[in-house]
């Protein structure tokens, strides 16, 4: 089997890339390890930057998003038991974000791919990617117990942090940058209408909390917990009580979350990771295969989308003109945006969380930074511009 672009991984990055290439008349094959039901149900991000929303619409994947997604024009910061709202459009020149779960983005893109796109093979286990330095790299995979070979003009690894494509970039030319954080998130999905109209990020002496949503009837909520926490140690009542305590305000102490059945519960480790370069020969890395951010800045899915938008433009240029100029620049172009997002995500994380080793002095520094954001239009605009999403590179 041969294709122009072999895409390893059928998550949002791989599926969006396949859609963009299909719309440009470039053939591709998507190989996804898991089955369709698993891919459509795995819980991940839920905040789409303006540029991601625009890209999905332009790709023909925005119809259901525009009906069921929830536009958000700001966030609320809580610290010192006080609340301060950031209005994104007034701070960013009109940009905002959309609440639309990654599961729904994936469902939309899968439906489009199966309806009129190239092959999308579920249950295809990629065992290796070879020949990155050749004119025709090879993807070896197993589907339905049968070993198969896919030759490609280009291979794109959208197979995540634990995928195999990253190994196609030789260790001798690969540099890895990492940071681990001394806390995790306990995240839940609950069948409970969100109390707040927008996301609430709370700094408290008890630790960080985040009140988010997936729909008008489903809440997505997070608590900072120690690394190694067992979700079983947190029954629903304890979770709700702790959320109420961390989100409490002096001027509105009686407003509490609406409680409902907890339908999912998991602990998410917090880490930052970047692999450089994001391209070797004819193999490209995108999304979590190349970089991971802590979720505090809502950047993971959006960075993945930005990667494949940049790559799709480069592949279209190559197909139309024969020029590899944009392909050659892919890694450097993406990494500039990646490192900006890494910085923002680390800033949000370290400013809002309580490090177990931090001193009262460190806490006062966090509060001073949050007060600066609440009182300075310049500081507020910096946060809002990064959160709503910086313009995509051209």
mmCIF file of C-alpha atoms in Angstrom:
data_model
loop_
_atom_site.group_PDB
_atom_site.id
_atom_site.type_symbol
_atom_site.label_atom_id
_atom_site.label_comp_id
_atom_site.label_asym_id
_atom_site.label_seq_id
_atom_site.Cartn_x
_atom_site.Cartn_y
_atom_site.Cartn_z
ATOM 1 C CA UNK A 1 0.000 0.000 0.000
ATOM 2 C CA UNK A 2 1.264 3.499 -0.836
ATOM 3 C CA UNK A 3 0.019 6.976 0.055
ATOM 4 C CA UNK A 4 1.303 10.516 -0.120
ATOM 5 C CA UNK A 5 1.034 11.138 3.637
ATOM 6 C CA UNK A 6 0.953 8.362 6.199
ATOM 7 C CA UNK A 7 -0.595 9.602 9.449
ATOM 8 C CA UNK A 8 0.124 7.594 12.588
ATOM 9 C CA UNK A 9 -2.567 8.299 15.154
ATOM 10 C CA UNK A 10 -6.286 8.961 14.785
ATOM 11 C CA UNK A 11 -6.738 11.572 17.481
ATOM 12 C CA UNK A 12 -7.650 15.205 16.794
ATOM 13 C CA UNK A 13 -4.266 16.091 15.282
ATOM 14 C CA UNK A 14 -4.147 13.181 12.849
ATOM 15 C CA UNK A 15 -7.796 13.480 11.892
ATOM 16 C CA UNK A 16 -7.642 17.245 11.350
ATOM 17 C CA UNK A 17 -4.536 16.846 9.212
ATOM 18 C CA UNK A 18 -6.260 14.170 7.135
ATOM 19 C CA UNK A 19 -9.246 16.458 6.623
ATOM 20 C CA UNK A 20 -7.104 19.436 5.607
ATOM 21 C CA UNK A 21 -5.168 17.280 3.141
ATOM 22 C CA UNK A 22 -8.348 15.755 1.711
ATOM 23 C CA UNK A 23 -9.776 19.226 1.104
ATOM 24 C CA UNK A 24 -6.553 20.120 -0.736
ATOM 25 C CA UNK A 25 -6.655 16.985 -2.890
ATOM 26 C CA UNK A 26 -3.737 15.230 -1.142
ATOM 27 C CA UNK A 27 -4.267 11.568 -0.289
ATOM 28 C CA UNK A 28 -3.463 10.107 3.122
ATOM 29 C CA UNK A 29 -3.951 6.999 5.239
ATOM 30 C CA UNK A 30 -4.656 7.252 8.977
ATOM 31 C CA UNK A 31 -3.537 4.381 11.228
ATOM 32 C CA UNK A 32 -5.070 4.327 14.721
ATOM 33 C CA UNK A 33 -4.108 1.790 17.378
ATOM 34 C CA UNK A 34 -7.422 1.807 19.256
ATOM 35 C CA UNK A 35 -10.922 0.949 18.091
ATOM 36 C CA UNK A 36 -13.407 3.622 17.116
ATOM 37 C CA UNK A 37 -15.429 3.417 20.339
ATOM 38 C CA UNK A 38 -12.331 4.002 22.466
ATOM 39 C CA UNK A 39 -11.140 6.944 20.376
ATOM 40 C CA UNK A 40 -14.540 8.623 20.522
ATOM 41 C CA UNK A 41 -14.829 8.240 24.283
ATOM 42 C CA UNK A 42 -11.398 9.131 25.680
ATOM 43 C CA UNK A 43 -11.687 12.296 27.751
ATOM 44 C CA UNK A 44 -9.189 15.037 27.060
ATOM 45 C CA UNK A 45 -9.354 18.785 26.469
ATOM 46 C CA UNK A 46 -12.449 20.897 26.173
ATOM 47 C CA UNK A 47 -11.323 24.459 25.364
ATOM 48 C CA UNK A 48 -10.797 25.488 21.744
ATOM 49 C CA UNK A 49 -8.837 28.615 20.879
ATOM 50 C CA UNK A 50 -10.212 31.022 18.330
ATOM 51 C CA UNK A 51 -7.788 29.762 15.669
ATOM 52 C CA UNK A 52 -8.803 26.129 16.298
ATOM 53 C CA UNK A 53 -12.476 27.045 16.001
ATOM 54 C CA UNK A 54 -11.770 28.916 12.765
ATOM 55 C CA UNK A 55 -9.775 25.987 11.365
ATOM 56 C CA UNK A 56 -12.525 23.452 12.124
ATOM 57 C CA UNK A 57 -15.101 25.659 10.442
ATOM 58 C CA UNK A 58 -12.901 26.159 7.380
ATOM 59 C CA UNK A 59 -12.317 22.397 7.178
ATOM 60 C CA UNK A 60 -16.054 21.700 7.151
ATOM 61 C CA UNK A 61 -16.011 20.256 10.674
ATOM 62 C CA UNK A 62 -17.715 23.082 12.541
ATOM 63 C CA UNK A 63 -21.436 22.488 11.962
ATOM 64 C CA UNK A 64 -22.194 20.591 15.177
ATOM 65 C CA UNK A 65 -19.642 22.615 17.146
ATOM 66 C CA UNK A 66 -21.482 25.825 16.262
ATOM 67 C CA UNK A 67 -24.751 24.328 17.499
ATOM 68 C CA UNK A 68 -23.589 22.519 20.631
ATOM 69 C CA UNK A 69 -20.386 24.374 21.566
ATOM 70 C CA UNK A 70 -20.503 27.045 24.252
ATOM 71 C CA UNK A 71 -18.717 30.312 23.384
ATOM 72 C CA UNK A 72 -16.813 31.753 26.317
ATOM 73 C CA UNK A 73 -15.772 35.375 26.355
ATOM 74 C CA UNK A 74 -13.639 35.257 29.479
ATOM 75 C CA UNK A 75 -12.535 33.436 32.591
ATOM 76 C CA UNK A 76 -12.752 34.191 36.277
ATOM 77 C CA UNK A 77 -9.715 34.204 38.567
ATOM 78 C CA UNK A 78 -10.300 33.638 42.271
ATOM 79 C CA UNK A 79 -7.640 34.418 44.845
ATOM 80 C CA UNK A 80 -7.689 35.733 48.379
ATOM 81 C CA UNK A 81 -11.364 34.652 48.422
ATOM 82 C CA UNK A 82 -12.117 37.365 45.843
ATOM 83 C CA UNK A 83 -13.139 37.070 42.187
ATOM 84 C CA UNK A 84 -11.895 38.936 39.126
ATOM 85 C CA UNK A 85 -13.183 38.398 35.581
ATOM 86 C CA UNK A 86 -11.072 38.795 32.440
ATOM 87 C CA UNK A 87 -13.094 39.861 29.403
ATOM 88 C CA UNK A 88 -11.322 38.344 26.413
ATOM 89 C CA UNK A 89 -12.853 40.273 23.483
ATOM 90 C CA UNK A 90 -12.052 43.656 25.006
ATOM 91 C CA UNK A 91 -8.498 42.553 25.803
ATOM 92 C CA UNK A 92 -7.703 40.685 22.577
ATOM 93 C CA UNK A 93 -9.405 42.637 19.830
ATOM 94 C CA UNK A 94 -12.412 40.330 19.697
ATOM 95 C CA UNK A 95 -10.894 36.862 20.172
ATOM 96 C CA UNK A 96 -12.509 34.342 22.520
ATOM 97 C CA UNK A 97 -12.698 30.568 23.097
ATOM 98 C CA UNK A 98 -15.215 27.758 22.653
ATOM 99 C CA UNK A 99 -16.107 24.982 25.109
ATOM 100 C CA UNK A 100 -16.451 21.871 22.952
ATOM 101 C CA UNK A 101 -15.016 18.601 24.170
ATOM 102 C CA UNK A 102 -12.216 16.844 22.313
ATOM 103 C CA UNK A 103 -14.418 13.749 22.178
ATOM 104 C CA UNK A 104 -16.915 15.705 20.084
ATOM 105 C CA UNK A 105 -14.231 17.144 17.786
ATOM 106 C CA UNK A 106 -12.981 13.611 17.188
ATOM 107 C CA UNK A 107 -16.476 12.273 16.467
ATOM 108 C CA UNK A 108 -17.044 15.025 13.899
ATOM 109 C CA UNK A 109 -13.721 14.439 12.153
ATOM 110 C CA UNK A 110 -14.133 10.654 12.123
ATOM 111 C CA UNK A 111 -17.572 10.979 10.537
ATOM 112 C CA UNK A 112 -16.171 13.225 7.800
ATOM 113 C CA UNK A 113 -13.181 10.966 7.176
ATOM 114 C CA UNK A 114 -15.307 7.848 6.864
ATOM 115 C CA UNK A 115 -17.818 9.626 4.628
ATOM 116 C CA UNK A 116 -15.480 11.054 2.021
ATOM 117 C CA UNK A 117 -11.864 10.983 3.177
ATOM 118 C CA UNK A 118 -9.028 8.530 2.720
ATOM 119 C CA UNK A 119 -8.595 5.243 4.586
ATOM 120 C CA UNK A 120 -8.942 5.397 8.383
ATOM 121 C CA UNK A 121 -7.860 2.082 9.882
ATOM 122 C CA UNK A 122 -8.783 1.386 13.503
ATOM 123 C CA UNK A 123 -6.979 -1.348 15.421
ATOM 124 C CA UNK A 124 -3.838 -0.784 13.348
ATOM 125 C CA UNK A 125 -0.777 -1.220 15.557
ATOM 126 C CA UNK A 126 2.227 0.577 14.111
ATOM 127 C CA UNK A 127 5.370 -1.316 15.032
ATOM 128 C CA UNK A 128 7.983 0.910 13.382
ATOM 129 C CA UNK A 129 8.623 3.819 11.064
ATOM 130 C CA UNK A 130 11.696 3.301 8.906
ATOM 131 C CA UNK A 131 13.562 5.202 6.224
ATOM 132 C CA UNK A 132 13.047 8.751 7.437
ATOM 133 C CA UNK A 133 16.098 9.819 5.410
ATOM 134 C CA UNK A 134 14.899 8.113 2.229
ATOM 135 C CA UNK A 135 12.522 9.339 -0.461
ATOM 136 C CA UNK A 136 9.895 6.797 0.602
ATOM 137 C CA UNK A 137 9.660 6.149 4.362
ATOM 138 C CA UNK A 138 7.886 2.983 5.447
ATOM 139 C CA UNK A 139 5.319 2.394 8.183
ATOM 140 C CA UNK A 140 5.127 -1.189 9.400
ATOM 141 C CA UNK A 141 1.854 -2.081 11.113
ATOM 142 C CA UNK A 142 -0.356 -4.984 12.121
ATOM 143 C CA UNK A 143 -4.090 -4.967 11.386
ATOM 144 C CA UNK A 144 -6.418 -7.862 12.178
ATOM 145 C CA UNK A 145 -3.411 -10.017 12.972
ATOM 146 C CA UNK A 146 -1.778 -9.436 9.584
ATOM 147 C CA UNK A 147 1.528 -7.591 9.154
ATOM 148 C CA UNK A 148 1.330 -4.851 6.533
ATOM 149 C CA UNK A 149 3.546 -2.178 5.008
ATOM 150 C CA UNK A 150 2.591 1.375 4.083
ATOM 151 C CA UNK A 151 5.053 3.319 1.938
ATOM 152 C CA UNK A 152 4.682 7.090 1.927
ATOM 153 C CA UNK A 153 6.115 10.270 0.537
ATOM 154 C CA UNK A 154 5.884 11.704 4.063
ATOM 155 C CA UNK A 155 5.003 10.295 7.491
ATOM 156 C CA UNK A 156 3.418 12.334 10.285
ATOM 157 C CA UNK A 157 3.497 11.061 13.850
ATOM 158 C CA UNK A 158 0.339 12.097 15.705
ATOM 159 C CA UNK A 159 0.558 9.072 17.989
ATOM 160 C CA UNK A 160 1.183 10.830 21.294
ATOM 161 C CA UNK A 161 3.845 10.727 23.948
ATOM 162 C CA UNK A 162 3.994 6.911 24.029
ATOM 163 C CA UNK A 163 3.838 6.427 20.258
ATOM 164 C CA UNK A 164 6.527 4.867 18.101
ATOM 165 C CA UNK A 165 6.995 7.620 15.513
ATOM 166 C CA UNK A 166 9.232 9.687 17.766
ATOM 167 C CA UNK A 167 11.804 6.879 17.554
ATOM 168 C CA UNK A 168 12.210 7.673 13.837
ATOM 169 C CA UNK A 169 14.074 10.799 14.963
ATOM 170 C CA UNK A 170 17.502 9.370 15.885
ATOM 171 C CA UNK A 171 18.526 9.805 19.505
ATOM 172 C CA UNK A 172 21.772 11.409 18.339
ATOM 173 C CA UNK A 173 19.899 14.371 16.840
ATOM 174 C CA UNK A 174 17.029 14.513 19.330
ATOM 175 C CA UNK A 175 16.950 16.804 22.354
ATOM 176 C CA UNK A 176 14.320 16.427 25.068
ATOM 177 C CA UNK A 177 13.334 19.174 27.506
ATOM 178 C CA UNK A 178 11.199 18.205 30.499
ATOM 179 C CA UNK A 179 9.719 19.512 33.715
ATOM 180 C CA UNK A 180 7.660 17.541 36.213
ATOM 181 C CA UNK A 181 5.405 19.202 38.777
ATOM 182 C CA UNK A 182 5.029 18.149 42.434
ATOM 183 C CA UNK A 183 1.243 17.801 42.203
ATOM 184 C CA UNK A 184 -1.483 16.310 40.016
ATOM 185 C CA UNK A 185 -5.100 16.996 39.134
ATOM 186 C CA UNK A 186 -8.038 14.922 40.290
ATOM 187 C CA UNK A 187 -10.553 15.419 37.488
ATOM 188 C CA UNK A 188 -14.210 14.444 37.461
ATOM 189 C CA UNK A 189 -17.145 14.507 35.088
ATOM 190 C CA UNK A 190 -20.465 15.004 36.835
ATOM 191 C CA UNK A 191 -24.063 14.986 35.688
ATOM 192 C CA UNK A 192 -24.640 18.398 37.201
ATOM 193 C CA UNK A 193 -25.482 21.728 35.509
ATOM 194 C CA UNK A 194 -22.553 24.163 35.761
ATOM 195 C CA UNK A 195 -23.177 26.918 38.294
ATOM 196 C CA UNK A 196 -20.779 29.345 36.623
ATOM 197 C CA UNK A 197 -21.192 30.768 33.131
ATOM 198 C CA UNK A 198 -17.435 30.666 32.446
ATOM 199 C CA UNK A 199 -14.401 28.768 33.695
ATOM 200 C CA UNK A 200 -13.286 29.583 37.220
ATOM 201 C CA UNK A 201 -9.600 29.227 38.144
ATOM 202 C CA UNK A 202 -9.105 29.296 41.914
ATOM 203 C CA UNK A 203 -5.916 29.851 43.919
ATOM 204 C CA UNK A 204 -6.406 28.936 47.566
ATOM 205 C CA UNK A 205 -4.409 27.918 50.609
ATOM 206 C CA UNK A 206 -5.926 24.443 50.228
ATOM 207 C CA UNK A 207 -4.644 24.138 46.647
ATOM 208 C CA UNK A 208 -5.853 24.863 43.127
ATOM 209 C CA UNK A 209 -9.368 24.186 41.840
ATOM 210 C CA UNK A 210 -10.973 24.592 38.405
ATOM 211 C CA UNK A 211 -14.677 24.668 37.607
ATOM 212 C CA UNK A 212 -15.309 23.937 33.952
ATOM 213 C CA UNK A 213 -18.044 22.281 31.868
ATOM 214 C CA UNK A 214 -18.718 20.019 28.932
ATOM 215 C CA UNK A 215 -22.333 21.007 28.255
ATOM 216 C CA UNK A 216 -25.248 22.804 29.952
ATOM 217 C CA UNK A 217 -25.898 19.603 31.929
ATOM 218 C CA UNK A 218 -22.383 18.199 32.492
ATOM 219 C CA UNK A 219 -19.692 19.741 34.704
ATOM 220 C CA UNK A 220 -15.948 19.105 34.402
ATOM 221 C CA UNK A 221 -14.135 19.862 37.678
ATOM 222 C CA UNK A 222 -10.573 19.562 38.949
ATOM 223 C CA UNK A 223 -8.730 19.616 42.252
ATOM 224 C CA UNK A 224 -5.004 19.827 42.910
ATOM 225 C CA UNK A 225 -3.910 16.661 44.737
ATOM 226 C CA UNK A 226 -0.533 15.137 45.707
ATOM 227 C CA UNK A 227 1.267 13.009 43.137
ATOM 228 C CA UNK A 228 0.403 9.358 43.521
ATOM 229 C CA UNK A 229 -3.128 10.052 44.748
ATOM 230 C CA UNK A 230 -5.541 7.127 44.417
ATOM 231 C CA UNK A 231 -8.904 8.330 43.063
ATOM 232 C CA UNK A 232 -10.581 5.769 45.305
ATOM 233 C CA UNK A 233 -9.494 7.850 48.307
ATOM 234 C CA UNK A 234 -11.742 10.645 47.059
ATOM 235 C CA UNK A 235 -15.428 9.689 47.296
ATOM 236 C CA UNK A 236 -17.860 12.064 45.641
ATOM 237 C CA UNK A 237 -18.900 13.854 48.823
ATOM 238 C CA UNK A 238 -15.288 14.640 49.716
ATOM 239 C CA UNK A 239 -14.658 16.001 46.217
ATOM 240 C CA UNK A 240 -17.706 18.280 46.294
ATOM 241 C CA UNK A 241 -16.869 19.538 49.796
ATOM 242 C CA UNK A 242 -13.298 20.350 48.780
ATOM 243 C CA UNK A 243 -14.386 22.104 45.595
ATOM 244 C CA UNK A 244 -16.791 24.267 47.571
ATOM 245 C CA UNK A 245 -14.053 25.145 50.059
ATOM 246 C CA UNK A 246 -11.499 26.118 47.417
ATOM 247 C CA UNK A 247 -13.968 28.097 45.294
ATOM 248 C CA UNK A 248 -15.530 29.971 48.226
ATOM 249 C CA UNK A 249 -15.687 33.778 48.224
ATOM 250 C CA UNK A 250 -16.001 36.069 51.200
ATOM 251 C CA UNK A 251 -18.740 38.130 49.527
ATOM 252 C CA UNK A 252 -20.708 35.141 48.255
ATOM 253 C CA UNK A 253 -20.008 32.243 50.627
ATOM 254 C CA UNK A 254 -23.360 30.572 50.034
ATOM 255 C CA UNK A 255 -22.997 29.986 46.283
ATOM 256 C CA UNK A 256 -21.929 26.357 45.891
ATOM 257 C CA UNK A 257 -21.656 23.944 43.010
ATOM 258 C CA UNK A 258 -24.712 21.961 42.062
ATOM 259 C CA UNK A 259 -23.973 18.365 42.983
ATOM 260 C CA UNK A 260 -24.768 15.378 40.830
ATOM 261 C CA UNK A 261 -23.581 11.835 40.058
ATOM 262 C CA UNK A 262 -19.845 11.582 39.319
ATOM 263 C CA UNK A 263 -19.591 9.601 36.080
ATOM 264 C CA UNK A 264 -15.804 9.616 35.621
ATOM 265 C CA UNK A 265 -12.861 10.207 37.926
ATOM 266 C CA UNK A 266 -9.112 10.136 37.240
ATOM 267 C CA UNK A 267 -5.796 11.574 38.410
ATOM 268 C CA UNK A 268 -3.779 13.478 35.803
ATOM 269 C CA UNK A 269 -0.021 13.971 36.363
ATOM 270 C CA UNK A 270 1.324 17.417 35.460
ATOM 271 C CA UNK A 271 4.345 17.710 33.202
ATOM 272 C CA UNK A 272 5.949 19.770 30.476
ATOM 273 C CA UNK A 273 7.843 18.090 27.628
ATOM 274 C CA UNK A 274 9.303 19.204 24.302
ATOM 275 C CA UNK A 275 11.162 17.084 21.747
ATOM 276 C CA UNK A 276 13.352 18.930 19.252
ATOM 277 C CA UNK A 277 13.454 18.866 16.287
ATOM 278 C CA UNK A 278 9.876 18.097 15.256
ATOM 279 C CA UNK A 279 11.041 16.818 11.880
ATOM 280 C CA UNK A 280 13.723 14.440 10.657
ATOM 281 C CA UNK A 281 13.989 13.748 6.944
ATOM 282 C CA UNK A 282 10.498 12.915 5.706
ATOM 283 C CA UNK A 283 9.077 12.185 9.157
ATOM 284 C CA UNK A 284 7.257 14.918 11.082
ATOM 285 C CA UNK A 285 6.007 14.992 14.674
ATOM 286 C CA UNK A 286 2.829 16.795 15.744
ATOM 287 C CA UNK A 287 0.848 17.218 18.936
ATOM 288 C CA UNK A 288 1.739 15.146 22.001
ATOM 289 C CA UNK A 289 4.318 13.191 19.996
ATOM 290 C CA UNK A 290 6.401 16.372 20.073
ATOM 291 C CA UNK A 291 5.247 18.317 23.123
ATOM 292 C CA UNK A 292 3.124 18.130 26.265
ATOM 293 C CA UNK A 293 1.897 21.003 28.418
ATOM 294 C CA UNK A 294 0.236 20.972 31.825
ATOM 295 C CA UNK A 295 -3.499 21.467 31.247
ATOM 296 C CA UNK A 296 -3.783 24.704 33.234
ATOM 297 C CA UNK A 297 -3.358 26.863 30.139
ATOM 298 C CA UNK A 298 -5.756 24.831 27.911
ATOM 299 C CA UNK A 299 -3.094 24.537 25.222
ATOM 300 C CA UNK A 300 -2.615 20.821 24.447
ATOM 301 C CA UNK A 301 -5.277 20.242 21.792
ATOM 302 C CA UNK A 302 -4.787 23.731 20.390
ATOM 303 C CA UNK A 303 -1.035 23.272 19.938
ATOM 304 C CA UNK A 304 -1.699 19.993 18.140
ATOM 305 C CA UNK A 305 -4.155 21.726 15.813
ATOM 306 C CA UNK A 306 -1.659 24.522 15.116
ATOM 307 C CA UNK A 307 1.042 21.971 14.229
ATOM 308 C CA UNK A 308 -1.049 20.209 11.608
ATOM 309 C CA UNK A 309 -2.399 23.454 10.145
ATOM 310 C CA UNK A 310 1.184 24.605 9.590
ATOM 311 C CA UNK A 311 2.123 21.199 8.167
ATOM 312 C CA UNK A 312 -0.900 21.027 5.867
ATOM 313 C CA UNK A 313 0.003 24.417 4.377
ATOM 314 C CA UNK A 314 3.553 23.219 3.814
ATOM 315 C CA UNK A 315 2.397 20.018 2.116
ATOM 316 C CA UNK A 316 0.017 21.956 -0.111
ATOM 317 C CA UNK A 317 2.860 24.290 -1.116
ATOM 318 C CA UNK A 318 5.043 21.272 -1.930
ATOM 319 C CA UNK A 319 2.306 19.623 -3.973
ATOM 320 C CA UNK A 320 1.495 22.809 -5.927
ATOM 321 C CA UNK A 321 5.014 24.133 -6.541
ATOM 322 C CA UNK A 322 7.496 21.392 -5.695
ATOM 323 C CA UNK A 323 9.056 23.679 -3.087
ATOM 324 C CA UNK A 324 10.048 22.168 0.258
ATOM 325 C CA UNK A 325 10.754 25.560 1.824
ATOM 326 C CA UNK A 326 7.803 25.436 4.243
ATOM 327 C CA UNK A 327 8.393 21.754 5.014
ATOM 328 C CA UNK A 328 12.019 22.510 5.838
ATOM 329 C CA UNK A 329 10.890 25.328 8.147
ATOM 330 C CA UNK A 330 8.170 23.265 9.860
ATOM 331 C CA UNK A 331 10.028 22.436 13.060
ATOM 332 C CA UNK A 332 11.340 25.932 13.685
ATOM 333 C CA UNK A 333 7.990 27.502 12.801
ATOM 334 C CA UNK A 334 6.062 25.280 15.212
ATOM 335 C CA UNK A 335 8.597 25.387 18.023
ATOM 336 C CA UNK A 336 8.355 29.160 18.325
ATOM 337 C CA UNK A 337 4.666 28.793 19.140
ATOM 338 C CA UNK A 338 5.243 25.657 21.223
ATOM 339 C CA UNK A 339 7.693 27.387 23.546
ATOM 340 C CA UNK A 340 5.379 30.377 23.950
ATOM 341 C CA UNK A 341 2.602 27.976 24.953
ATOM 342 C CA UNK A 342 4.952 26.054 27.255
ATOM 343 C CA UNK A 343 5.868 29.318 28.986
ATOM 344 C CA UNK A 344 2.239 30.371 29.381
ATOM 345 C CA UNK A 345 1.158 26.950 30.657
ATOM 346 C CA UNK A 346 4.009 26.860 33.173
ATOM 347 C CA UNK A 347 3.143 30.400 34.285
ATOM 348 C CA UNK A 348 -0.514 29.523 34.856
ATOM 349 C CA UNK A 349 0.452 26.330 36.650
ATOM 350 C CA UNK A 350 3.058 27.743 39.013
ATOM 351 C CA UNK A 351 1.023 30.884 39.742
ATOM 352 C CA UNK A 352 -2.197 29.080 40.666
ATOM 353 C CA UNK A 353 -0.975 25.901 42.402
ATOM 354 C CA UNK A 354 0.415 25.472 45.879
ATOM 355 C CA UNK A 355 3.794 23.746 45.708
ATOM 356 C CA UNK A 356 4.109 21.455 48.758
ATOM 357 C CA UNK A 357 7.551 22.960 49.411
ATOM 358 C CA UNK A 358 6.654 26.613 48.939
ATOM 359 C CA UNK A 359 7.073 29.136 51.739
ATOM 360 C CA UNK A 360 4.661 31.876 52.850
ATOM 361 C CA UNK A 361 6.922 34.255 50.881
ATOM 362 C CA UNK A 362 6.283 32.234 47.704
ATOM 363 C CA UNK A 363 2.542 32.374 48.312
ATOM 364 C CA UNK A 364 2.668 36.145 48.672
ATOM 365 C CA UNK A 365 4.520 36.358 45.355
ATOM 366 C CA UNK A 366 1.730 34.349 43.681
ATOM 367 C CA UNK A 367 -0.906 36.653 45.136
ATOM 368 C CA UNK A 368 1.042 39.717 44.027
ATOM 369 C CA UNK A 369 1.127 38.376 40.473
ATOM 370 C CA UNK A 370 -2.606 37.652 40.501
ATOM 371 C CA UNK A 371 -3.295 41.127 41.882
ATOM 372 C CA UNK A 372 -1.221 42.581 39.067
ATOM 373 C CA UNK A 373 -3.371 40.744 36.501
ATOM 374 C CA UNK A 374 -6.535 42.000 38.204
ATOM 375 C CA UNK A 375 -5.427 45.646 38.249
ATOM 376 C CA UNK A 376 -3.254 46.104 35.160
ATOM 377 C CA UNK A 377 -4.848 46.143 31.687
ATOM 378 C CA UNK A 378 -1.456 45.241 30.229
ATOM 379 C CA UNK A 379 -1.020 42.168 32.453
ATOM 380 C CA UNK A 380 -4.625 41.144 31.866
ATOM 381 C CA UNK A 381 -4.208 41.488 28.093
ATOM 382 C CA UNK A 382 -1.070 39.336 28.150
ATOM 383 C CA UNK A 383 -2.945 36.520 29.869
ATOM 384 C CA UNK A 384 -6.051 36.905 27.703
ATOM 385 C CA UNK A 385 -4.094 36.958 24.421
ATOM 386 C CA UNK A 386 -2.259 33.772 25.315
ATOM 387 C CA UNK A 387 -5.365 32.006 26.608
ATOM 388 C CA UNK A 388 -7.551 32.881 23.616
ATOM 389 C CA UNK A 389 -4.664 31.879 21.363
ATOM 390 C CA UNK A 390 -1.971 33.756 19.521
ATOM 391 C CA UNK A 391 -2.313 34.050 15.742
ATOM 392 C CA UNK A 392 -1.098 31.057 13.784
ATOM 393 C CA UNK A 393 2.284 31.426 12.068
ATOM 394 C CA UNK A 394 2.248 32.082 8.353
#
